[in-house]
Coordinates of C-alpha atoms and ligand atoms in Angstrom, one line a residue:
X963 CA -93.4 3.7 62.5
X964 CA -90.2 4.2 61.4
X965 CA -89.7 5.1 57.3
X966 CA -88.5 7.4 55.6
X967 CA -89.7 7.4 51.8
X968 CA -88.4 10.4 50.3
X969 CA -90.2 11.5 47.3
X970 CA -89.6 10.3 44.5
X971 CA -89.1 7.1 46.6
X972 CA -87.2 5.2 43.4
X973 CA -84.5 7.0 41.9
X974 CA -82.6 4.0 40.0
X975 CA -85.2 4.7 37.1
X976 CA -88.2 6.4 35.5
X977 CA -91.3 4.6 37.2
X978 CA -95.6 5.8 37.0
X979 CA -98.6 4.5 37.7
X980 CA -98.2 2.8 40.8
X981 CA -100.4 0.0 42.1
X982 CA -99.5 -0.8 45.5
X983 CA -100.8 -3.6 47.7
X984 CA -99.7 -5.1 50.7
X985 CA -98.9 -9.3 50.4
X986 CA -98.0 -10.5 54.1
X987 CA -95.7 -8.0 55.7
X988 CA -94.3 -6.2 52.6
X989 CA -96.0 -3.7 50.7
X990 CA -95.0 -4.6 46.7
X991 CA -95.4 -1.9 44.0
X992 CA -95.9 -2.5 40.5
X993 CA -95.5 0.5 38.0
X994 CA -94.9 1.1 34.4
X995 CA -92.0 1.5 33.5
X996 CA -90.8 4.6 31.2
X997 CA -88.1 4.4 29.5
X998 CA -86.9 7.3 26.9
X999 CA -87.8 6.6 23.4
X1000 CA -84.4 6.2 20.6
X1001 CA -84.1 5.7 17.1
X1002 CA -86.4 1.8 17.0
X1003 CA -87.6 2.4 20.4
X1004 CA -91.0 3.9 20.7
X1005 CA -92.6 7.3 19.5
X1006 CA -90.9 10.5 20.1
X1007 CA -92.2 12.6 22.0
X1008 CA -94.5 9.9 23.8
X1009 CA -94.5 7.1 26.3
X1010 CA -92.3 4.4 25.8
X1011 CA -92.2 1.6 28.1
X1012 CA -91.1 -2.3 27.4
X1013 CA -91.2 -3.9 30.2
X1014 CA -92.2 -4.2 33.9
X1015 CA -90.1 -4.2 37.2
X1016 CA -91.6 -4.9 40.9
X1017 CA -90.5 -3.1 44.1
X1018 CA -91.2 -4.2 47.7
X1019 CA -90.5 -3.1 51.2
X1020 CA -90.9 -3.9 54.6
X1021 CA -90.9 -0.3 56.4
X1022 CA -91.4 1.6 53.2
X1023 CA -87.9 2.9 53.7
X1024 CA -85.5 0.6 51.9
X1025 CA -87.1 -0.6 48.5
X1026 CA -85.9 -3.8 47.0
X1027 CA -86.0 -4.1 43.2
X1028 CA -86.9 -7.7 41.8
X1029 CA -85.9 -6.7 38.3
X1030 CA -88.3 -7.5 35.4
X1031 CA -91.3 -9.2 35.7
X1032 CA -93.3 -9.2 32.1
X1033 CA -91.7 -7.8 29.3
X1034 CA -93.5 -7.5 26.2
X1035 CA -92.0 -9.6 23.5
X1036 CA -92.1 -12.6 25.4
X1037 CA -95.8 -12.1 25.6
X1038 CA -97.7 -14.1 22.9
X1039 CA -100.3 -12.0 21.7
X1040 CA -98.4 -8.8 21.8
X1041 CA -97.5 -6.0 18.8
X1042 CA -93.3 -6.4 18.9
X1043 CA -91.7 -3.9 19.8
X1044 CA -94.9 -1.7 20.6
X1045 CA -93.6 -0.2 24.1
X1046 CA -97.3 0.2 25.4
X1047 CA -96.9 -1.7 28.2
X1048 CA -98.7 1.1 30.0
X1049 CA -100.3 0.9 34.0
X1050 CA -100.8 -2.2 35.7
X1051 CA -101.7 -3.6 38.6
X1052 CA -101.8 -7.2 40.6
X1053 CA -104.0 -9.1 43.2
X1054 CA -103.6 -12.6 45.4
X1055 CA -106.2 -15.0 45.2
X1056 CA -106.3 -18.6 45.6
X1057 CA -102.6 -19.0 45.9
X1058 CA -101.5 -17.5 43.2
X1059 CA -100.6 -13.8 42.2
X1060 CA -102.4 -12.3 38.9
X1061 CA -100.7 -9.4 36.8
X1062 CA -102.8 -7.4 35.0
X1063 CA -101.2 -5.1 32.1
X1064 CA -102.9 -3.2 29.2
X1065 CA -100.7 -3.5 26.0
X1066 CA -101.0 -3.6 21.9
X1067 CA -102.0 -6.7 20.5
X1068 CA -100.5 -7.8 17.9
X1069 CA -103.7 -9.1 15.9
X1070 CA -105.8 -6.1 14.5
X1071 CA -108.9 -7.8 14.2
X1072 CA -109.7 -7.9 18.1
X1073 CA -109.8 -3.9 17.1
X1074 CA -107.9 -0.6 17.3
X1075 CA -106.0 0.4 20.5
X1076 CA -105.3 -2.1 23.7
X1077 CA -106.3 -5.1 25.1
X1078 CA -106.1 -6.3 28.8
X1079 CA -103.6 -9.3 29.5
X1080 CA -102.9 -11.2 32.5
X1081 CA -99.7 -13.1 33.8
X1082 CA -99.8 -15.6 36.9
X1083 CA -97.1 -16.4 39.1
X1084 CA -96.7 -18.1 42.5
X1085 CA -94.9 -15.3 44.2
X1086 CA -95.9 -11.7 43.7
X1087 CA -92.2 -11.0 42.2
X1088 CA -92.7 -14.3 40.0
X1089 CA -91.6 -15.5 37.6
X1090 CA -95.3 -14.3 36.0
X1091 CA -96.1 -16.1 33.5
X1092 CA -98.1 -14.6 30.7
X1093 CA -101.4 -16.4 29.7
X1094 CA -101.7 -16.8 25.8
X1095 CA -104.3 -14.2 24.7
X1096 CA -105.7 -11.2 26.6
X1097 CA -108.8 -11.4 28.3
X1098 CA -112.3 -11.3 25.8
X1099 CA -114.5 -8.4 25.5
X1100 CA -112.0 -6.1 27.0
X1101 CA -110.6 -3.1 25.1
X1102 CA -109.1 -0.2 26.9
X1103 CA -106.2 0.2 29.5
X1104 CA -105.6 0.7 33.4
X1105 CA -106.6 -2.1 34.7
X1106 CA -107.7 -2.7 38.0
X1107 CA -108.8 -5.5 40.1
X1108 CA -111.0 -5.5 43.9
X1109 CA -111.5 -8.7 45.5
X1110 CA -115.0 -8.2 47.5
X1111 CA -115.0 -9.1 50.8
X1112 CA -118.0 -12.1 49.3
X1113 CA -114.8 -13.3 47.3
X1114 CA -116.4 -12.0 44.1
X1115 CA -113.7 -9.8 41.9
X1116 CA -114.0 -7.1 39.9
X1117 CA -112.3 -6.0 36.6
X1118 CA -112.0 -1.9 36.1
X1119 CA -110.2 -0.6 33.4
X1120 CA -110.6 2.6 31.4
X1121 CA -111.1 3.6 27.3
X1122 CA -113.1 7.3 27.5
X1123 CA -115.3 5.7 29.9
X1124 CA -114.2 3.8 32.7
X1125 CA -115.5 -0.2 33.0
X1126 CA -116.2 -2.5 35.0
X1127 CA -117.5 -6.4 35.2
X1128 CA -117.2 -9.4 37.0
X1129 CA -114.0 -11.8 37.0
X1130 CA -115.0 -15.2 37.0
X1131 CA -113.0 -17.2 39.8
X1132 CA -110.0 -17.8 37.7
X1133 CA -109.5 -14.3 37.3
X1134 CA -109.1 -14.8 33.7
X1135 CA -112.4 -14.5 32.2
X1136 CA -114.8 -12.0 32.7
X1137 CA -118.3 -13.3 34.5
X1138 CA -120.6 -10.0 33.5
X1139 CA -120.6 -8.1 30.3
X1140 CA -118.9 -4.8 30.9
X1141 CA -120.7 -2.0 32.1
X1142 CA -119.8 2.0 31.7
X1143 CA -119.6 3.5 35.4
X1144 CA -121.9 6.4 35.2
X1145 CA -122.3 9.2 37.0
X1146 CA -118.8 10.1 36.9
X1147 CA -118.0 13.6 34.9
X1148 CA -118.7 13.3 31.5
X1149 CA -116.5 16.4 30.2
X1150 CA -112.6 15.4 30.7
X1151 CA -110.5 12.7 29.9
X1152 CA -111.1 10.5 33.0
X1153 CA -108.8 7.0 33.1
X1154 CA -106.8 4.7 35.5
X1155 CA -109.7 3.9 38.1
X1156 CA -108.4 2.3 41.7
X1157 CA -111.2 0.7 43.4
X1158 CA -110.7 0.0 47.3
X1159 CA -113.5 -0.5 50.1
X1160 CA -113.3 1.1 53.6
X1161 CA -115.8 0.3 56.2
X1162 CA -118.4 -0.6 53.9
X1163 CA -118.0 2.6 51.3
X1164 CA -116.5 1.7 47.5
X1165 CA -114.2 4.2 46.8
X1166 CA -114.0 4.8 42.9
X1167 CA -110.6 6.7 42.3
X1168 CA -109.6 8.3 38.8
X1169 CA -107.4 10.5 37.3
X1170 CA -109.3 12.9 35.5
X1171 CA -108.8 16.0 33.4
X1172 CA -111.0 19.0 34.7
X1173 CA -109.2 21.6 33.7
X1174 CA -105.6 21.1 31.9
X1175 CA -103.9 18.3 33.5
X1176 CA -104.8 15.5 35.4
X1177 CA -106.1 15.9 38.9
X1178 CA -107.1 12.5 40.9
X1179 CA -110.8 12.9 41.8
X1180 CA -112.9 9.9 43.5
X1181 CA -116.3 8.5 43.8
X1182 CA -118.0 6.6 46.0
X1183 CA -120.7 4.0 46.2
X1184 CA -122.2 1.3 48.4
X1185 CA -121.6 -0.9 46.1
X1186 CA -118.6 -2.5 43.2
X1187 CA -119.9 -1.1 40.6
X1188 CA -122.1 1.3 41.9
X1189 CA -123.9 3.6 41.2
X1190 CA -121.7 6.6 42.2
X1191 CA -121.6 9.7 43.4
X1192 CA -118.5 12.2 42.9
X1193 CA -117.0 12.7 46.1
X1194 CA -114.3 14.9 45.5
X1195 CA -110.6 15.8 44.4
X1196 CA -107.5 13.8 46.3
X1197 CA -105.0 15.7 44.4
X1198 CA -104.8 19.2 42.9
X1199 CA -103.0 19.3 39.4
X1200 CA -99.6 19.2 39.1
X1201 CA -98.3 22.8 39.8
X1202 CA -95.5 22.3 37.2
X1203 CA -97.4 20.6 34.1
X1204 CA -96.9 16.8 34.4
X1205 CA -100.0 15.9 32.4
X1206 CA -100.5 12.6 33.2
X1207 CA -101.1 11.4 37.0
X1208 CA -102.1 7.8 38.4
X1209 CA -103.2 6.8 41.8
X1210 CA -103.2 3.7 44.1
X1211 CA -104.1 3.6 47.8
X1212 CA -102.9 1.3 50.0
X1213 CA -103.1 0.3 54.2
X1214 CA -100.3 -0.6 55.7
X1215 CA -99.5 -0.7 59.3
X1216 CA -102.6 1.3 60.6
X1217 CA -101.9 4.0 58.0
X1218 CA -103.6 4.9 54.9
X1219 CA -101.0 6.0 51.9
X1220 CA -101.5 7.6 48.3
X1221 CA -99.5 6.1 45.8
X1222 CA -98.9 8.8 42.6
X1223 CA -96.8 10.4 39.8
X1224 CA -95.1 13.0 39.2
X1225 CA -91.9 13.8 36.4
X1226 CA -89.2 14.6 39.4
X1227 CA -86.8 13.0 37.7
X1228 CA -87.1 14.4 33.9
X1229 CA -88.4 17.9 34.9
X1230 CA -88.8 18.7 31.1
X1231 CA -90.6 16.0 30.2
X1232 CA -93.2 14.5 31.4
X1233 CA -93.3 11.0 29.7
X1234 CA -90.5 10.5 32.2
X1235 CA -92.0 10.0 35.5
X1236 CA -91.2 9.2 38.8
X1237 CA -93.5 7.3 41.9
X1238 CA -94.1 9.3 45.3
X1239 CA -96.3 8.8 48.1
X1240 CA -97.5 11.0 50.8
X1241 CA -100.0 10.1 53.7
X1242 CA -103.5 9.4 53.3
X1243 CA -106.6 10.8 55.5
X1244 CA -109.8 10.3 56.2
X1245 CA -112.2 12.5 57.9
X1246 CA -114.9 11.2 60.6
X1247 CA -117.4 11.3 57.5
X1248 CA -115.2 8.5 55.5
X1249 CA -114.4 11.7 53.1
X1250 CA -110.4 12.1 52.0
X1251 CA -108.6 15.1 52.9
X1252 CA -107.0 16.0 50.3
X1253 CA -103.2 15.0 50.0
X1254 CA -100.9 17.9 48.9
X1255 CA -97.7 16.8 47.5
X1256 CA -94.8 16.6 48.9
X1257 CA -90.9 15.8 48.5
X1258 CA -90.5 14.7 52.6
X1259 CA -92.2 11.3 51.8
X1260 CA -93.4 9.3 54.4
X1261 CA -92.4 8.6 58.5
X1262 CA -89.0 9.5 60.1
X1263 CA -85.7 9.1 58.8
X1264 CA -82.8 8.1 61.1
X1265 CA -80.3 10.7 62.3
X1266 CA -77.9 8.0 61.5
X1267 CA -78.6 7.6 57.8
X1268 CA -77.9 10.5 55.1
X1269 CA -80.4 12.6 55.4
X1270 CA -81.2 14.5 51.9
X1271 CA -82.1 17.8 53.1
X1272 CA -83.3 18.6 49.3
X1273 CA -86.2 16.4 50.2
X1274 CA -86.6 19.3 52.6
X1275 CA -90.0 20.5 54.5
X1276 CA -89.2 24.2 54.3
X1277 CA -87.4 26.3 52.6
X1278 CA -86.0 29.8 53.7
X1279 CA -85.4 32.7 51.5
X1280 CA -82.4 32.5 49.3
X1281 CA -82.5 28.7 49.1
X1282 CA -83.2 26.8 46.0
X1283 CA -83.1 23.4 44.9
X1284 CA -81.0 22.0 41.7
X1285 CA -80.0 18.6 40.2
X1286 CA -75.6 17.2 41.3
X1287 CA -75.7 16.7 37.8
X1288 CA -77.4 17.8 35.1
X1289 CA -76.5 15.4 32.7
X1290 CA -76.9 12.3 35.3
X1291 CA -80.2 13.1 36.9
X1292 CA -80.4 10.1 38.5
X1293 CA -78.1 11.2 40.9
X1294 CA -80.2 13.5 42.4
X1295 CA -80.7 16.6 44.1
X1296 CA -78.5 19.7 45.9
X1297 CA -79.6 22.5 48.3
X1298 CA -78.0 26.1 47.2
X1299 CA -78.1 28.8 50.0
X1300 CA -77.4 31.8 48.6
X1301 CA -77.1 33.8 51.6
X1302 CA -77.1 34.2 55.2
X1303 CA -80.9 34.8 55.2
X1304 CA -81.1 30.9 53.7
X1305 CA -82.3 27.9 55.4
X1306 CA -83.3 24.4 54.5
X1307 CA -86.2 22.2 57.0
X1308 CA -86.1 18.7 57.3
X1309 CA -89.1 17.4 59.2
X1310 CA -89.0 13.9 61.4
X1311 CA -85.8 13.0 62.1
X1312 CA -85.2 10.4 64.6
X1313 CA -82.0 11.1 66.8
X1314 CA -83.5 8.4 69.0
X1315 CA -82.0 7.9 72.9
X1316 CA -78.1 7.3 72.5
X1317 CA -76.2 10.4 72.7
X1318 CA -74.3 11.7 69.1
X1319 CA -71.4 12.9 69.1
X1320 CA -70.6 13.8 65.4
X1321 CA -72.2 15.8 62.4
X1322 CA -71.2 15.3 58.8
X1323 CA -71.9 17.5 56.1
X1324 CA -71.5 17.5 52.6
X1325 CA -71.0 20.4 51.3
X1326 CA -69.0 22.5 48.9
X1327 CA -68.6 26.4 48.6
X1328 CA -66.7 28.6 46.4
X1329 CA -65.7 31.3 49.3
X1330 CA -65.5 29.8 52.6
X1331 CA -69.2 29.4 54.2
X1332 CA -70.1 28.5 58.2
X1333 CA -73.3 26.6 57.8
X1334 CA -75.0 25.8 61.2
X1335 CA -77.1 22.7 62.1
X1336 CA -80.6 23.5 64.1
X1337 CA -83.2 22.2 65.5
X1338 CA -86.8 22.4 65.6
X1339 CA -87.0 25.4 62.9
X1340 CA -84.4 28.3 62.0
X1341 CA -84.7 30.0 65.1
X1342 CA -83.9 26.5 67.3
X1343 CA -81.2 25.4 69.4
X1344 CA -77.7 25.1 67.4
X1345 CA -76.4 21.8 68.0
X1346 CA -73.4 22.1 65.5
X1347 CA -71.2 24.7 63.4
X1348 CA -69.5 23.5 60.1
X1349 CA -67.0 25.4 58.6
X1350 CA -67.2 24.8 54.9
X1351 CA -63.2 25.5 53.1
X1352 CA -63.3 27.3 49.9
X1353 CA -62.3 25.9 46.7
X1354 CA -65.7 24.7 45.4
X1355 CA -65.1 20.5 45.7
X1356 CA -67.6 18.5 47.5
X1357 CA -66.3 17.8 51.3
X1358 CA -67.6 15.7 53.9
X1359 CA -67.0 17.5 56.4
X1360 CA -66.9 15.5 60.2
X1361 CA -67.7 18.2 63.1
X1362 CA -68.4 17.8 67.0
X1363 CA -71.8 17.8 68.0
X1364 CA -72.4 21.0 70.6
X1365 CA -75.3 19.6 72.4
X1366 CA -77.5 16.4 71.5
X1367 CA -81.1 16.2 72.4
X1368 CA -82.9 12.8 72.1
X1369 CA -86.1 12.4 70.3
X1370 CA -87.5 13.5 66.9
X1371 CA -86.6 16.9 65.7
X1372 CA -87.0 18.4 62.3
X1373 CA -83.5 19.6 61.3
X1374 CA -82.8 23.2 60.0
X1375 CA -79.2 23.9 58.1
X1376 CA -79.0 27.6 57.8
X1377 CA -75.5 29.7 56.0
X1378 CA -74.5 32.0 58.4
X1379 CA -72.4 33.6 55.9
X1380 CA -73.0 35.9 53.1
X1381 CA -71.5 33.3 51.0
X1382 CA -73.3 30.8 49.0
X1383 CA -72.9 26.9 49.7
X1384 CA -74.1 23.7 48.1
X1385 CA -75.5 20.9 50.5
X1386 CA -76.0 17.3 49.7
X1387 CA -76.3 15.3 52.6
X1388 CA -75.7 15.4 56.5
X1389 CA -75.6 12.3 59.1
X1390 CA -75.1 12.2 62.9
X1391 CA -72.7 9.8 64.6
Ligands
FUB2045 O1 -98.5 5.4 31.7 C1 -99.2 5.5 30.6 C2 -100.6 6.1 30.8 O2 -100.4 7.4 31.4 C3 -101.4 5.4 31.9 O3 -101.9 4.2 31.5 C4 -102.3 6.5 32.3 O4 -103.0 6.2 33.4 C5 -101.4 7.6 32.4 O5 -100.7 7.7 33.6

């Protein structure tokens, strides 16, 4: 399969919490939404989201975004201008798509904290429309539905504890009374369960707090609601503090993928995140290996496209990575080589069968830098030399390929100069 989902795989804004499912041939993500807070907009210093936007794609390489679905004041029974429109999620049944999303009522007496709404649309990127009040006997947030394979569904959602009862068939109503999912730790802050089955195993997945941050753990059982049995850790905490993290896991085209968080984007704070995801495996025993993070994404990016070595693979000595501009994140992300010792590693790039002629880098250097293009690791076949001018603007700079070899390669760019040099992109003609 052919994708190439960089991590984080949307960059137009700050996205968490990502439920992913696959509707027909696309997969469609739903996240929050964070926004930063401002003077009338939300609590300093803590989340702030208003609204919700859904992304789909066919290959998991270009991601389409449908623009806002819900957005809270045009939902009845919501505070005003509460921006607690925190993780949701969405499921097909019947027809019709149903959008779960945990927010602040705006009535007091149903009790402190959230309540659980649900909007219903005929496409999964609407228009959702929002049902009048949230659903009854539910208080908490995360919400997460599983449609058993005996059509019965299944409401989780999390508030200490995480819960979980039937849906009645309009997927509106609950059918049980909720019950608290033992078994689970009982020290930690454990929230935003993702239930999925797999040949016949429930697999319970949380977010839970076992030392500082979050780390996503899982569960499983032989059945919806158990009882289970703590199977293990997916993720490790994040290595750089992002508190919060938030799971889906998805199938799509014979491959298993983890959905996640992490603040990419807003590196100093981490009520600003940003959606990855990485591959997902299982081991022979049904266990999950766990998934370290990374910033290559996903499947093979085309030697034809810009390929953003700062999502790199490896990284030599002297190289380092650092934001175009500081004061417009958004734009991304640079690779500095400091000296002739540094390299950058691109894994899975698809050069395919039809010979290339051209490289083109873009690059910018202060003193004039050669920077070579590799193959296969920093001590593979050159296949091109760019001479980067001085003067310290961003070039693209077009150069002849020396040899071309067909296939998938990872691609090394390595300074060959004891002169540093910025690197942004590089594409093959
Ligand atoms: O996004 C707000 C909250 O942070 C979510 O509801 C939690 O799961 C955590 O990710």
């Amino acid at each position: 399969m052919a994708a190439n989902a960089q991590n984080p795989f949307i960059t137009n804004q700050f996205t968490a919490d990502p439920s992913a499912r696959v509707f027909g041939d696309r997969v469609y993500v739903y996240p929050s939404h964070d926004i930063p807070c401002g003077p009338g907009r939300g609590r300093v210093g803590w989340f702030c989201m208003e609204d919700y936007h859904v992304f789909s794609s066919a290959n998991l390489t270009d991601w389409t975004d449908h623009g806002v679905i819900v957005t809270q004041n045009k939902v009845p029974w919501v505070k005003p201008n509460s921006y607690s429109m925190w993780a949701p999620d969405c499921v097909f049944r019947n027809g019709k798509y149903y959008f779960y999303f945990p927010t602040t009522p705006r009535d007091t007496t149903m009790g402190k904290g959230f309540a659980i709404g649900v909007a219903v649309a005929d496409r999964p990127t609407g228009p959702f429309v929002p049902q009048a009040q949230p659903i009854a006997q539910v208080h908490g947030i995360d919400p997460n539905v599983f449609i058993d394979k005996d059509g019965q569904a299944y409401l989780y959602w999390s508030q200490g504890h995480i819960y979980g009862a039937k849906l009645k068939e309009n997927m509106l109503e609950l059918a049980s009374a909720p019950q608290t999912l033992g078994e689970l730790p009982t020290k930690g802050l454990k929230e935003g369960p993702y239930l999925f089955e797999r040949q016949g195993t429930y697999y319970l997945t949380y977010p839970h707090v076992a030392n500082k941050t979050e780390r996503l753990e899982y569960a499983t059982s032989r059945s919806p609601l158990g009882p289970f049995k703590v199977a293990g850790v997916i993720m490790d905490e994040s290595p750089t503090g992002c508190w919060t993290n938030h799971q889906s896991i998805a199938q799509f085209k014979n491959q298993w993928y983890l959905f996640y968080h992490h603040n990419d984007l807003s590196p100093a704070f981490d009520k600003n995140r940003s959606i990855r995801m990485d591959s997902l495996f299982f081991r022979p025993d049904g266990s999950i290996q766990k998934v370290t993070p990374t910033l290559r994404g996903v499947g093979l990016t085309d030697a034809r496209q810009k390929i953003q070595l700062d999502r790199y693979s490896r990284l030599g000595s002297g190289a380092s990575i650092a934001f175009l501009d500081t004061l417009n994140k958004f734009q991304g992300w640079k690779t500095v080589l400091a000296n002739n010792q540094s390299w950058v590693q691109y894994n899975g790039v698809a050069f395919g069968k039809q010979v290339l002629k051209t490289a083109t880098l873009r690059a910018r250097a202060t003193d004039a830098a050669t920077v070579q293009l590799q193959l296969d690791g920093p001590a593979g076949p050159v296949v091109a030399q760019v001479a980067v001018p001085k003067g310290g603007q961003w070039r693209e700079i077009k150069v002849p390929l020396t040899a071309f070899k067909p296939g998938t390669h990872a691609l090394v760019a390595a300074l060959k100069t004891n002169t540093s040099v910025e690197l942004d992109w590089v594409k093959f003609e």
